[in-house]
XYZ file of C-alpha atoms in Angstrom:
564
model
C 226.464 44.770 114.335
C 225.398 41.202 115.193
C 228.432 39.466 113.683
C 231.049 40.976 116.067
C 228.812 40.215 119.062
C 228.273 36.657 117.837
C 231.996 36.041 117.454
C 232.664 37.617 120.854
C 230.201 35.282 122.578
C 231.441 32.231 120.645
C 235.197 32.817 120.190
C 235.869 29.276 118.921
C 234.130 30.234 115.638
C 237.067 32.522 114.850
C 239.672 29.777 115.174
C 241.645 29.242 111.952
C 240.668 26.451 109.578
C 242.590 23.334 110.649
C 245.366 22.114 108.372
C 247.621 19.101 108.691
C 250.644 21.273 109.468
C 248.742 23.298 112.076
C 247.270 20.231 113.775
C 250.658 18.518 113.913
C 252.159 21.377 115.893
C 249.059 21.766 118.063
C 249.053 18.033 118.835
C 252.646 18.135 120.100
C 251.901 21.120 122.364
C 248.638 19.564 123.560
C 250.201 16.214 124.425
C 252.920 18.007 126.385
C 250.352 19.875 128.478
C 248.139 16.791 128.796
C 251.018 14.799 130.265
C 251.400 17.557 132.870
C 247.664 17.774 133.486
C 247.126 14.138 134.443
C 249.395 13.946 137.497
C 248.587 17.508 138.566
C 244.856 16.782 138.394
C 245.188 13.794 140.723
C 247.511 15.677 143.059
C 245.292 18.768 143.276
C 242.218 16.615 143.915
C 244.065 15.171 146.912
C 244.877 18.713 148.058
C 241.191 19.672 147.781
C 240.153 16.633 149.830
C 238.248 15.257 146.835
C 238.251 11.732 145.360
C 241.342 11.587 143.162
C 239.451 10.841 139.958
C 237.655 14.199 140.218
C 240.915 15.976 139.453
C 240.943 14.210 136.087
C 237.233 14.892 135.560
C 237.976 18.611 136.089
C 240.359 18.385 133.131
C 237.745 17.203 130.615
C 234.342 18.904 130.327
C 235.175 22.062 132.369
C 238.380 22.522 130.382
C 236.516 22.070 127.076
C 233.853 24.605 128.057
C 236.475 27.175 129.029
C 238.455 26.662 125.818
C 235.448 27.006 123.522
C 234.082 30.172 125.117
C 237.297 31.863 126.243
C 238.924 34.668 124.245
C 242.222 33.123 125.423
C 241.944 29.553 124.060
C 245.552 28.647 124.835
C 245.027 28.933 128.604
C 245.581 25.717 130.529
C 242.250 25.467 132.360
C 241.616 22.782 134.967
C 242.463 22.094 138.600
C 245.001 24.452 140.196
C 246.846 24.384 143.500
C 245.441 27.657 144.839
C 241.811 26.844 144.071
C 242.258 23.329 145.467
C 243.700 24.715 148.705
C 240.822 27.191 149.054
C 238.303 24.376 148.580
C 239.998 22.053 151.048
C 240.496 24.779 153.638
C 236.981 26.198 153.309
C 235.252 22.837 153.732
C 237.323 21.730 156.718
C 234.976 21.145 159.636
C 231.877 21.026 157.435
C 232.296 17.403 156.302
C 234.796 14.544 156.192
C 237.310 14.929 153.324
C 236.433 12.618 150.451
C 232.949 11.880 151.789
C 229.751 12.233 149.774
C 228.804 15.391 151.701
C 232.250 16.893 151.048
C 231.849 16.240 147.318
C 228.383 17.826 147.330
C 229.680 20.943 149.075
C 232.630 21.203 146.683
C 230.274 20.847 143.721
C 228.114 23.677 145.040
C 231.192 25.831 145.583
C 232.023 25.324 141.903
C 228.456 26.087 140.776
C 228.080 29.190 142.939
C 231.507 30.626 142.133
C 230.756 29.958 138.475
C 227.479 31.857 138.793
C 229.320 34.788 140.370
C 231.854 34.963 137.535
C 229.222 34.417 134.850
C 227.066 37.218 136.278
C 230.015 39.614 136.468
C 230.908 38.821 132.884
C 227.364 39.283 131.571
C 227.042 42.742 133.149
C 230.646 43.527 132.125
C 231.684 44.178 135.710
C 235.184 42.771 135.490
C 236.423 46.020 137.038
C 235.386 44.606 140.435
C 238.503 42.439 140.289
C 240.511 45.591 140.947
C 239.388 45.341 144.571
C 242.075 42.691 145.016
C 245.180 44.837 144.758
C 248.661 43.594 143.956
C 249.866 43.770 147.607
C 246.833 41.751 148.768
C 247.368 39.130 146.082
C 251.101 38.940 146.834
C 250.537 38.423 150.562
C 247.739 35.900 150.077
C 249.406 33.754 147.410
C 252.630 33.455 149.378
C 250.794 32.524 152.563
C 248.689 30.031 150.611
C 251.828 28.547 149.071
C 253.347 27.979 152.511
C 250.122 26.361 153.714
C 250.069 24.111 150.641
C 253.660 23.051 151.267
C 252.845 22.314 154.904
C 249.737 20.324 153.945
C 251.785 18.024 151.713
C 254.438 17.166 154.297
C 252.482 14.286 155.895
C 252.156 12.528 152.508
C 255.747 13.298 151.576
C 257.047 11.893 154.882
C 254.651 8.958 154.967
C 253.367 9.984 158.393
C 251.344 7.306 160.158
C 249.764 9.720 162.669
C 249.067 13.420 163.113
C 251.518 16.168 164.094
C 250.309 16.252 167.693
C 251.328 12.618 168.177
C 254.706 13.242 166.560
C 255.266 16.238 168.839
C 254.282 14.381 172.013
C 256.035 11.092 171.213
C 258.671 11.662 168.521
C 259.743 8.416 166.900
C 261.155 7.382 163.548
C 258.553 4.645 163.475
C 255.894 7.274 162.836
C 257.397 7.941 159.391
C 257.701 5.697 156.320
C 261.237 5.862 154.970
C 260.092 4.437 151.613
C 257.621 7.312 151.155
C 260.354 9.777 152.089
C 262.613 8.209 149.475
C 259.915 8.355 146.803
C 259.159 11.975 147.690
C 262.756 13.213 147.800
C 263.720 11.493 144.548
C 260.551 12.814 142.869
C 261.337 16.380 143.926
C 264.920 16.031 142.726
C 263.770 14.690 139.368
C 261.183 17.428 138.893
C 263.610 20.221 139.803
C 266.373 18.891 137.544
C 263.960 18.380 134.639
C 262.664 21.926 134.982
C 266.194 23.320 134.800
C 267.021 21.047 131.874
C 263.918 21.676 129.780
C 260.954 23.676 131.200
C 258.482 22.349 128.613
C 259.345 18.718 129.315
C 256.369 16.884 130.940
C 258.474 15.646 133.836
C 255.529 15.044 136.185
C 254.102 12.163 134.114
C 257.514 10.500 133.958
C 257.914 10.813 137.723
C 254.476 9.242 138.117
C 255.395 6.442 135.727
C 258.793 5.646 137.239
C 257.640 5.774 140.862
C 254.561 3.733 139.957
C 256.683 0.996 138.358
C 259.106 0.918 141.294
C 256.200 0.832 143.749
C 254.573 -2.072 141.859
C 257.821 -4.012 141.540
C 258.684 -3.583 145.223
C 255.207 -4.359 146.527
C 254.955 -0.942 148.194
C 251.161 -1.063 148.450
C 251.145 -4.643 149.781
C 253.522 -3.603 152.558
C 251.209 -0.831 153.772
C 252.557 2.030 151.684
C 250.256 4.947 150.796
C 249.378 4.750 147.099
C 246.716 6.253 144.830
C 244.670 3.055 144.889
C 241.653 2.158 142.783
C 240.219 4.877 140.532
C 236.980 4.397 138.575
C 237.239 4.209 134.805
C 234.867 5.966 132.438
C 233.927 9.512 131.541
C 232.298 11.943 134.004
C 228.512 11.974 134.061
C 226.008 14.698 134.820
C 225.153 14.635 138.525
C 222.797 17.053 140.284
C 224.407 17.587 143.714
C 221.093 18.103 145.526
C 219.934 21.143 147.446
C 221.815 22.770 150.316
C 220.364 23.812 153.643
C 220.404 27.505 154.486
C 223.077 26.974 157.146
C 225.390 25.224 154.687
C 224.684 27.825 152.026
C 225.570 30.606 154.466
C 228.880 28.958 155.289
C 229.791 28.791 151.603
C 229.093 32.443 150.729
C 232.432 33.923 151.776
C 234.592 31.079 150.367
C 232.687 31.255 147.077
C 233.321 34.998 146.727
C 237.019 34.578 147.481
C 237.423 31.664 145.069
C 235.704 33.736 142.375
C 238.075 36.666 142.923
C 241.279 34.659 143.289
C 240.470 32.416 140.338
C 239.680 35.423 138.160
C 243.023 36.999 139.068
C 244.839 33.718 138.350
C 243.181 33.692 134.945
C 243.983 37.345 134.306
C 247.691 36.881 134.990
C 247.859 34.001 132.494
C 245.589 35.552 129.850
C 247.511 38.825 129.764
C 250.724 36.947 128.983
C 249.016 35.137 126.105
C 247.547 38.285 124.590
C 250.756 40.259 124.991
C 252.547 37.550 123.050
C 249.837 37.502 120.351
C 249.460 41.298 120.241
C 245.705 41.112 120.795
C 243.271 42.766 123.214
C 242.003 40.726 126.151
C 238.230 40.719 126.744
C 238.047 40.330 130.526
C 234.244 40.135 130.612
C 234.070 37.305 128.076
C 236.828 35.550 130.038
C 234.684 35.753 133.166
C 231.773 34.238 131.243
C 233.932 31.354 130.013
C 235.497 30.659 133.415
C 232.107 30.888 135.100
C 230.590 28.348 132.701
C 233.611 26.106 133.234
C 233.170 26.124 137.002
C 229.450 25.445 136.743
C 230.052 22.471 134.452
C 232.660 21.180 136.925
C 230.115 21.198 139.731
C 227.494 19.494 137.567
C 229.857 16.745 136.432
C 231.130 15.606 139.811
C 234.246 17.724 140.096
C 235.463 20.892 141.857
C 236.125 24.495 140.853
C 238.622 24.975 138.049
C 240.817 27.902 137.126
C 243.575 28.838 134.695
C 246.963 27.383 135.546
C 249.824 29.795 134.964
C 252.371 26.959 134.718
C 250.391 24.860 132.215
C 249.501 27.958 130.180
C 253.170 28.934 130.054
C 254.202 25.429 128.974
C 251.499 25.459 126.279
C 252.901 28.701 124.849
C 256.468 27.462 125.227
C 255.590 24.266 123.368
C 254.440 26.320 120.385
C 250.649 26.300 120.717
C 248.988 28.703 118.278
C 245.272 28.066 118.820
C 242.800 26.309 121.081
C 243.288 23.081 119.152
C 246.282 22.331 121.379
C 244.069 22.225 124.460
C 241.582 19.991 122.646
C 244.405 17.518 122.112
C 245.220 17.749 125.836
C 241.621 16.885 126.673
C 241.642 14.024 124.166
C 244.720 12.560 125.869
C 243.007 12.766 129.264
C 239.903 11.043 127.833
C 242.034 8.199 126.469
C 243.678 7.715 129.856
C 240.329 7.776 131.675
C 238.858 5.166 129.348
C 241.714 2.689 129.150
C 244.678 3.482 131.404
C 243.273 4.524 134.816
C 244.240 1.186 136.495
C 247.894 2.021 135.775
C 247.750 4.750 138.445
C 246.961 2.316 141.268
C 250.546 1.833 142.483
C 251.650 5.494 142.250
C 252.887 6.563 145.729
C 251.058 9.465 147.322
C 254.479 10.884 148.197
C 255.069 11.375 144.457
C 251.810 13.335 144.183
C 252.889 15.474 147.132
C 256.204 16.126 145.389
C 254.388 17.296 142.255
C 252.270 19.735 144.259
C 255.226 21.043 146.260
C 257.454 21.673 143.244
C 254.598 23.408 141.404
C 253.817 25.652 144.380
C 257.358 26.410 145.549
C 257.683 29.065 142.835
C 254.969 31.100 144.553
C 257.128 31.643 147.656
C 258.911 34.899 146.825
C 259.694 36.923 149.969
C 261.690 39.403 147.900
C 258.485 40.404 146.109
C 257.037 41.674 149.395
C 260.301 43.403 150.303
C 260.176 45.234 146.970
C 256.719 46.501 147.887
C 258.201 48.215 150.958
C 260.711 49.993 148.738
C 257.804 51.477 146.743
C 255.271 52.054 149.524
C 255.678 51.135 153.178
C 251.916 51.190 153.746
C 251.145 48.864 150.827
C 254.014 46.627 151.891
C 252.417 46.549 155.340
C 249.091 45.560 153.749
C 250.822 42.648 152.004
C 252.411 41.503 155.284
C 249.097 41.855 157.146
C 247.321 39.812 154.465
C 250.047 37.178 154.703
C 249.850 36.998 158.509
C 246.043 36.911 158.675
C 245.924 34.173 156.032
C 248.326 32.035 158.065
C 246.667 32.736 161.414
C 243.114 32.085 160.222
C 243.911 28.785 158.489
C 241.990 26.745 157.508
C 239.575 29.679 156.948
C 242.181 31.350 154.764
C 239.648 33.428 152.840
C 239.700 35.858 155.785
C 243.193 36.845 154.658
C 241.901 38.059 151.281
C 238.911 39.809 152.829
C 241.095 41.537 155.430
C 243.516 42.618 152.705
C 240.668 44.035 150.598
C 239.382 45.933 153.650
C 242.825 47.358 154.436
C 243.408 48.387 150.815
C 239.975 50.005 150.655
C 240.636 51.920 153.895
C 243.978 53.109 152.536
C 242.306 54.208 149.295
C 239.543 56.019 151.205
C 242.089 57.715 153.476
C 243.924 59.053 150.423
C 240.660 60.288 148.932
C 239.712 62.004 152.194
C 243.155 63.616 152.410
C 243.937 64.778 148.857
C 247.107 66.640 147.994
C 246.343 70.380 148.005
C 249.132 72.826 147.203
C 249.464 76.570 146.803
C 251.002 77.259 143.414
C 253.462 79.829 142.159
C 254.996 80.618 138.791
C 258.115 78.492 138.161
C 260.924 79.929 136.014
C 260.094 77.351 133.318
C 256.629 78.915 132.966
C 254.651 76.171 134.748
C 252.579 76.508 137.910
C 254.060 74.410 140.707
C 254.001 73.918 144.467
C 255.028 77.351 145.780
C 256.441 76.139 149.084
C 258.300 73.153 147.631
C 260.039 75.260 144.981
C 260.274 78.466 147.096
C 258.300 80.558 144.616
C 256.633 83.944 145.161
C 252.847 84.314 145.175
C 251.111 84.837 141.831
C 249.668 88.121 143.107
C 249.681 89.774 146.543
C 245.941 89.331 147.084
C 245.406 85.935 145.320
C 245.414 82.536 147.019
C 246.030 80.031 144.195
C 245.333 76.388 145.111
C 245.478 73.137 143.167
C 243.838 69.967 144.486
C 245.002 66.747 142.818
C 241.634 65.014 143.096
C 237.993 65.142 142.038
C 235.812 67.628 143.892
C 233.412 65.225 145.564
C 232.128 64.097 148.955
C 235.543 62.717 149.911
C 237.665 65.774 149.094
C 235.306 68.757 149.365
C 235.759 69.257 153.106
C 239.542 69.106 152.771
C 239.549 71.844 150.113
C 237.240 74.104 152.131
C 239.327 73.617 155.267
C 242.562 74.396 153.430
C 241.140 77.589 151.900
C 239.693 78.754 155.228
C 242.947 78.068 157.103
C 245.069 79.875 154.511
C 242.733 82.878 154.562
C 242.880 82.961 158.368
C 246.704 82.938 158.345
C 247.025 85.442 155.478
C 244.434 88.250 155.708
C 245.929 89.934 152.623
C 244.440 87.234 150.389
C 241.142 88.520 149.002
C 240.660 86.265 145.983
C 240.780 82.495 145.499
C 242.095 80.871 142.340
C 241.355 77.188 141.935
C 243.374 75.260 139.346
C 240.785 72.699 138.255
C 242.729 70.665 135.672
C 243.032 67.590 137.958
C 239.277 67.624 138.711
C 237.646 65.114 136.380
C 234.303 64.997 138.199
C 232.185 66.874 140.694
C 229.252 65.524 142.694
C 226.481 67.288 144.616
C 228.674 67.654 147.710
C 231.334 69.199 145.489
C 228.798 71.606 143.971
C 227.767 72.740 147.455
C 231.445 73.230 148.384
C 231.902 75.249 145.176
C 229.077 77.575 146.259
C 230.583 78.046 149.726
C 234.044 78.826 148.326
C 232.521 81.442 146.038
C 230.664 83.054 148.948
C 233.797 83.030 151.103
C 235.701 84.897 148.382
C 232.802 87.347 147.880
C 232.629 88.174 151.613
C 236.319 89.113 151.496
C 235.640 91.427 148.571
C 237.261 89.177 145.993
C 236.484 86.717 143.236
C 236.643 82.971 142.701
C 238.875 82.199 139.690
C 238.496 78.737 138.103
C 241.307 77.692 135.746
C 241.071 74.800 133.270
C 237.637 73.499 134.225
C 236.868 70.218 132.413
C 233.661 69.667 130.495
C 231.977 67.135 132.884
C 232.503 69.549 135.794
C 231.319 72.534 133.760
C 228.162 70.735 132.627
C 227.190 69.789 136.161
C 227.783 73.324 137.466
C 225.692 74.713 134.613
C 222.846 72.374 135.502
C 223.107 73.738 139.050
C 222.763 77.278 137.637
C 226.104 78.477 139.033
C 227.892 79.701 135.901
C 225.320 82.074 134.410
C 225.838 85.829 135.004
C 227.831 85.342 138.193
C 229.682 88.546 139.164
C 231.867 86.736 141.726
C 233.196 84.089 139.341
C 235.802 84.148 136.573
C 236.563 81.198 134.279
C 239.792 80.634 132.330
C 240.498 77.844 129.870
C 244.292 77.798 130.284
C 246.981 78.777 132.765
C 248.301 81.311 130.254
C 244.929 83.059 130.043
C 244.730 83.176 133.838
C 248.276 84.534 134.228
C 247.574 87.187 131.612
C 244.475 88.295 133.508
C 246.472 88.418 136.746
C 249.137 90.540 135.083
C 246.473 92.979 133.853
C 244.915 93.013 137.348
C 248.298 93.812 138.931
C 248.948 96.578 136.392
C 245.568 98.191 137.077
C 246.163 97.948 140.819
C 249.547 99.649 140.423
C 248.024 102.474 138.371
C 245.267 103.003 140.928
C 247.832 103.065 143.750
C 249.970 105.654 141.867
C 246.988 107.924 141.322
């Protein structure tokens, strides 16, 4: 009993024994991902408003923690564009980007969101992630992608002032043509490399080439925007200090949204990995691993991490078989941090913007929202509303997710309050179907046969009672009520009370309440309520066939009595 639990909590113990052949393949995959991770880490730190070195720090200890404790060790964990945008947008107005206070707030966002995910994982409450439906996620991610693209334009264009100044006094002198050239050529190189070979670490080569050209041309000396000095050395444990209650209150909503969005990012990547491997994904253990990763990021001077779909896909494409590949990625980052950080000084910020923009451009998929309308106009509308609210509330973009969750929950509740209730008739194929849809005769002249495609609970009970009462009012010949209970998986106290009222309504009309196909959980609860023992106004049938046979016998007896 203890061994499976032990291996579930410490998944790295089940990794295969390393061999030279295995490590050779894992090293090649890991180096490929590591070469992607370095430039993306710096670029996403810039997007989050953090010191650029923190993007590399987020790729060391937090990534190692996630790999060791994750049931999906081939995930590329570290800084991601969506999490970085949420951090940067949420902290806007609370501190100056890059300042000590900004870093403290970002560290606390990582710690608190990590605590949320860790707690959900420990109580195995990963099902809460289902609150963020596919339409909400589609609308939010596409809006976030557009905001990310817009946020990178100033760096890509080498803008020397803000947009308001450009709008009021448009002039070419407000832009740096050298930055534009670096940015455009970087985008072209990244796009062409992706089409040529998706697993090729094109970002590091763009960084290297633009850095060399920038150094040779004296771009930084002539006022060009470059990465600049980055501190060497490994990240160290840093307690961020305590927050005031006002600051803590401002972080609550962003922390919850980052926890949800990051968990969904991770889920989309992990499911691909496990589908390829033919294994079962443990979502609760994944939450534990990602939560611990985020907490370690906050305690080692970085910002919240997540699983990168692009780096995870490249890792799989490069042939990674185990978590050893990601350990090689981390080792490469450590080597760079210790000895090669000064080489990033001359890299143009326009090249970093190009890396972010090409990585995020794939998220802009308007056809995905249009396809939602083809399936469900209401859910398509929820996606559009989430998209619009996310754009309009920027930089507080977490309101888009929260509004989408609220709309989806209202739509779900509306459907539960208005369940599908049909009167059934006997179809020629022998099944019981919607009588009015298929133009079928009644099962018996005095029987109202209804099927409700829902549980009998507080949300649906009133609808069933209303439907039965209305049908009885329109059709006085109905004396008995037959309820096809196969779709009813549960019944609550409100449903039990409705059950009693339906039985009394049938009894007052001189008939019976027939229950067909009652499931065991419903039957047990009704028995505990004392409603199934020696009840002269109630008849129970296990199958449709048994019910139809009883109806046929009832009709035959009625015919005999009428003849006499």
